Coordinates of C-alpha atoms and ligand atoms in Angstrom, one line a residue:
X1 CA -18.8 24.1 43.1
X2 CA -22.1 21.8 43.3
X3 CA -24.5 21.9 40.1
X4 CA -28.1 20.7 40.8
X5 CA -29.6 19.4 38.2
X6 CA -31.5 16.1 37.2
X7 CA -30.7 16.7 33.2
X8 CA -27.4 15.1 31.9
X9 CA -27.4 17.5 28.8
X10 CA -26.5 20.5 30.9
X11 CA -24.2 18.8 33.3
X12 CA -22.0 17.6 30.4
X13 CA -22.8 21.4 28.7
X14 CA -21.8 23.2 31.7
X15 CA -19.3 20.9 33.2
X16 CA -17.3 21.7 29.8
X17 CA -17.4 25.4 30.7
X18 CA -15.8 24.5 34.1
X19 CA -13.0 22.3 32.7
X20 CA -11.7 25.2 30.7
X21 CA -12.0 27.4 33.5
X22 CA -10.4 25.3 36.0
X23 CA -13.0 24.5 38.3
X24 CA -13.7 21.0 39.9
X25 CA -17.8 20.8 39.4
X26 CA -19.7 18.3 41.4
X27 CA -23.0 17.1 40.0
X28 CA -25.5 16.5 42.5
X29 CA -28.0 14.7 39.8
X30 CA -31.4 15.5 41.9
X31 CA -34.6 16.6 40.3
X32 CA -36.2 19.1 42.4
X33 CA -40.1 20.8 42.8
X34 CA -39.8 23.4 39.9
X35 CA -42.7 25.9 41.2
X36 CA -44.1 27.5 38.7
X37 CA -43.8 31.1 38.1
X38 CA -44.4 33.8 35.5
X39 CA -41.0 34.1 34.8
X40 CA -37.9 32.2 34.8
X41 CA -36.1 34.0 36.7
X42 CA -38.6 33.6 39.9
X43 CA -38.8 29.9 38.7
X44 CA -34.7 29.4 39.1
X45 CA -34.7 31.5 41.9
X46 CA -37.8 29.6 43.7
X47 CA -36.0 26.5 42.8
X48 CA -32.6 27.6 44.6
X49 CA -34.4 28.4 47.7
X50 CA -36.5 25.3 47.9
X51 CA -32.7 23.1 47.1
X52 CA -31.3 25.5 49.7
X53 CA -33.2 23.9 52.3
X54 CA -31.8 20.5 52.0
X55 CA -28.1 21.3 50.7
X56 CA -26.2 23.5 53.2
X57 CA -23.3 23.3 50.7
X58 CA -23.1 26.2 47.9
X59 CA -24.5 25.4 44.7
X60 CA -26.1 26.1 41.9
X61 CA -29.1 25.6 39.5
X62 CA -30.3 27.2 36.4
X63 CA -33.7 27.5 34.7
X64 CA -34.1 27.7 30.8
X65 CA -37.3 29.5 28.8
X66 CA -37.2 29.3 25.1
X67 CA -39.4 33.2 24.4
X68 CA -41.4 33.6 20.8
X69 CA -42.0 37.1 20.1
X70 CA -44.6 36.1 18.0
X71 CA -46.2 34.2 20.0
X72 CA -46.3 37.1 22.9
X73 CA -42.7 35.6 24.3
X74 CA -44.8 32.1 24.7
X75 CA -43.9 29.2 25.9
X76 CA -41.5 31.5 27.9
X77 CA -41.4 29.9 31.5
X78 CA -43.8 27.5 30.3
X79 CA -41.3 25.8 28.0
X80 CA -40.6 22.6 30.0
X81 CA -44.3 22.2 30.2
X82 CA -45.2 22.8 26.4
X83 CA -41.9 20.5 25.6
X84 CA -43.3 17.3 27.5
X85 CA -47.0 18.5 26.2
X86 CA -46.6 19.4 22.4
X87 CA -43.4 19.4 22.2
X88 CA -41.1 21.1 19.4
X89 CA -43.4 20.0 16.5
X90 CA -46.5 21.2 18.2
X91 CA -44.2 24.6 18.7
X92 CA -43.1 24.5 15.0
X93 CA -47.0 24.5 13.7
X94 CA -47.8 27.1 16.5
X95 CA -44.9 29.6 14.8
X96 CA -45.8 28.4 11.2
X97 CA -47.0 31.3 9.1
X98 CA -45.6 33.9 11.8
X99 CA -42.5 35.7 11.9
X100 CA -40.1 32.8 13.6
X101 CA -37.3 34.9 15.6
X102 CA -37.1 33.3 19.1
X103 CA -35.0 33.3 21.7
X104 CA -33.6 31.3 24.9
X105 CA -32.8 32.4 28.3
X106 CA -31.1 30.7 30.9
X107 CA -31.3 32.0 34.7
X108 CA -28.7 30.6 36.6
X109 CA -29.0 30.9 40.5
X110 CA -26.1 30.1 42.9
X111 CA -26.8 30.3 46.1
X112 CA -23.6 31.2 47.8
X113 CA -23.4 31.7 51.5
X114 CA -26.5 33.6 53.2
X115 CA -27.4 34.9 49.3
X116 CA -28.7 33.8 46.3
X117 CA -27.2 35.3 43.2
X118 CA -28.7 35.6 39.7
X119 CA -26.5 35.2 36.3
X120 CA -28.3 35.6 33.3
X121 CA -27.8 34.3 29.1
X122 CA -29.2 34.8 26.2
X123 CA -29.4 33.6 22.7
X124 CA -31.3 34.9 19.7
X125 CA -32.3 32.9 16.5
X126 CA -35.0 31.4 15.0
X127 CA -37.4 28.1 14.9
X128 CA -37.2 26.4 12.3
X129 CA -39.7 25.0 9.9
X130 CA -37.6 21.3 9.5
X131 CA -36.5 20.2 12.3
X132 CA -32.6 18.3 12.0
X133 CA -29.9 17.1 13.6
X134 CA -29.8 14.4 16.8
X135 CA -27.3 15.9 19.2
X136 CA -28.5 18.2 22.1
X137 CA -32.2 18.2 23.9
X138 CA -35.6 19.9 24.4
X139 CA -36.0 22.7 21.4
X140 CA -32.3 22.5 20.1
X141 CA -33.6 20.3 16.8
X142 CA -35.3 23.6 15.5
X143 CA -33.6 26.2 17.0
X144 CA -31.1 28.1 14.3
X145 CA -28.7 30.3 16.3
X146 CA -28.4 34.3 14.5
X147 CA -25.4 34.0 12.3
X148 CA -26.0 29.9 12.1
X149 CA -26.5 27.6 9.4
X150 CA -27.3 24.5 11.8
X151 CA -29.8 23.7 14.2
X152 CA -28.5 23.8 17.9
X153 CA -28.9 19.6 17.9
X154 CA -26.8 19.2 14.4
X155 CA -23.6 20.9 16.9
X156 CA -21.7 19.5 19.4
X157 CA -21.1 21.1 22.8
X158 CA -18.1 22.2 22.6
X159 CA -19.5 24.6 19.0
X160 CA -23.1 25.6 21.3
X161 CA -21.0 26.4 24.5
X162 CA -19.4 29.0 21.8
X163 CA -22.7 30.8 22.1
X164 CA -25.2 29.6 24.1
X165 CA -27.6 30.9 26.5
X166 CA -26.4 28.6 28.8
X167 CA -22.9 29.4 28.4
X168 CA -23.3 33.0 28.4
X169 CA -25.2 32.9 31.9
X170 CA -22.5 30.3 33.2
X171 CA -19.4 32.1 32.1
X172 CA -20.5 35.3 33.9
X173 CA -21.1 33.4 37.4
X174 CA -17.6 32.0 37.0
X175 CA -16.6 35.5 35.9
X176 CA -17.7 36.6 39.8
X177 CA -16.1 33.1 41.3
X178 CA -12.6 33.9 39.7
X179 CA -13.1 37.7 40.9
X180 CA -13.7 36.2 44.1
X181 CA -11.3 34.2 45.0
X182 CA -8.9 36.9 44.0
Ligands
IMP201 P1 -35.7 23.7 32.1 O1 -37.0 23.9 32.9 O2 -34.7 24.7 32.3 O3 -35.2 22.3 32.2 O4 -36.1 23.9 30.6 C1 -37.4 24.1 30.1 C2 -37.6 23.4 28.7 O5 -36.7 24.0 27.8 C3 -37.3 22.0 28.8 O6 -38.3 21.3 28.1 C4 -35.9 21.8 28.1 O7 -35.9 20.6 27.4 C5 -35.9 23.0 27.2 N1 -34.5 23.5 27.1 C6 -33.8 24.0 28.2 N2 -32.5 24.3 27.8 C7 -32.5 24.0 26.4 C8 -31.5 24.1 25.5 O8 -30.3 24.5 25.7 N3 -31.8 23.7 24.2 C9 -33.0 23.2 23.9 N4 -34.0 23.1 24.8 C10 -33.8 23.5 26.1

């Protein structure tokens, strides 16, 4: 199976995922027009069919939001934008003084055949105030998993692939790959 993706972090995430599974995984290290949508499911899905174009193959690509409820679920599917812009600290003084529960959300898309299929992950926690650790990218420096002591970036991969949103969405497309090839 092909993974699209220009980011190194998630190839070396996912490509974990796909060892343990038994999977080869090829990564086709390409960045590609991210169109943006209102939500990130369009945007991973608008991505796939604009890769889909080009790459007769099947693959597939996935698309990350990081959601604040008290900010009205902002940056949302503005996260990649907001990351390059203010990035984590601006995010940490936007949250300050609010109630801090956040969650990510990872969209993957594979488009298989004539069809694109959706697989979806989630993972609650919180931003923190102090940002730690050096591991990991984007939010992961203040992002404290439910149930978590650390900060996403003071793990390694293998401890975030236990939980992560990213995991989570990519364990249940292999779920359907495993199915079937049954
Ligand atoms: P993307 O558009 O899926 O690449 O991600 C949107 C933004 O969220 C980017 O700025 C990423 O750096 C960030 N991001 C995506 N996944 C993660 C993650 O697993 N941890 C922390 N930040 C992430």
């Amino acid at each position: 199976m092909i993974l699209v993706t220009s980011n190194r972090h998630k190839f070396v995430e996912i490509s974990n995922l796909f060892v343990k599974a038994g999977i080869q995984l090829e990564w086709v290290q390409k960045k590609y027009e991210e169109i943006q949508e209102d939500t990130t499911e369009m945007i991973s899905y608008r991505s796939c069919a604009v890769v889909r174009k080009e790459l007769k193959d099947d693959f597939f690509l996935e698309d990350t939001g990081l959601y604040v409820p008290s900010l009205h679920g902002f940056p949302g599917p503005y996260s990649s934008y907001v990351n390059t812009t203010i990035g984590y600290e601006g995010l940490q003084k936007l949250v300050a003084g609010k109630e801090s529960s956040a969650y990510f959300k990872t969209v993957v898309s594979l488009s298989i055949g004539d069809r694109i299929i959706q697989f979806g992950g989630i993972l609650r926690g919180r931003i923190s105030s102090e940002a730690a650790g050096s591991g990991g990218f984007g939010f992961d420096p203040v992002f404290v998993p439910d149930g978590q002591n650390l900060t996403l970036a003071e793990m390694d991969v293998v401890s975030k692939n236990r939980f992560s949103h990213r995991s989570r969405a990519v364990a249940s497309m292999l779920g359907y790959l495993l199915a079937s090839q049954e």
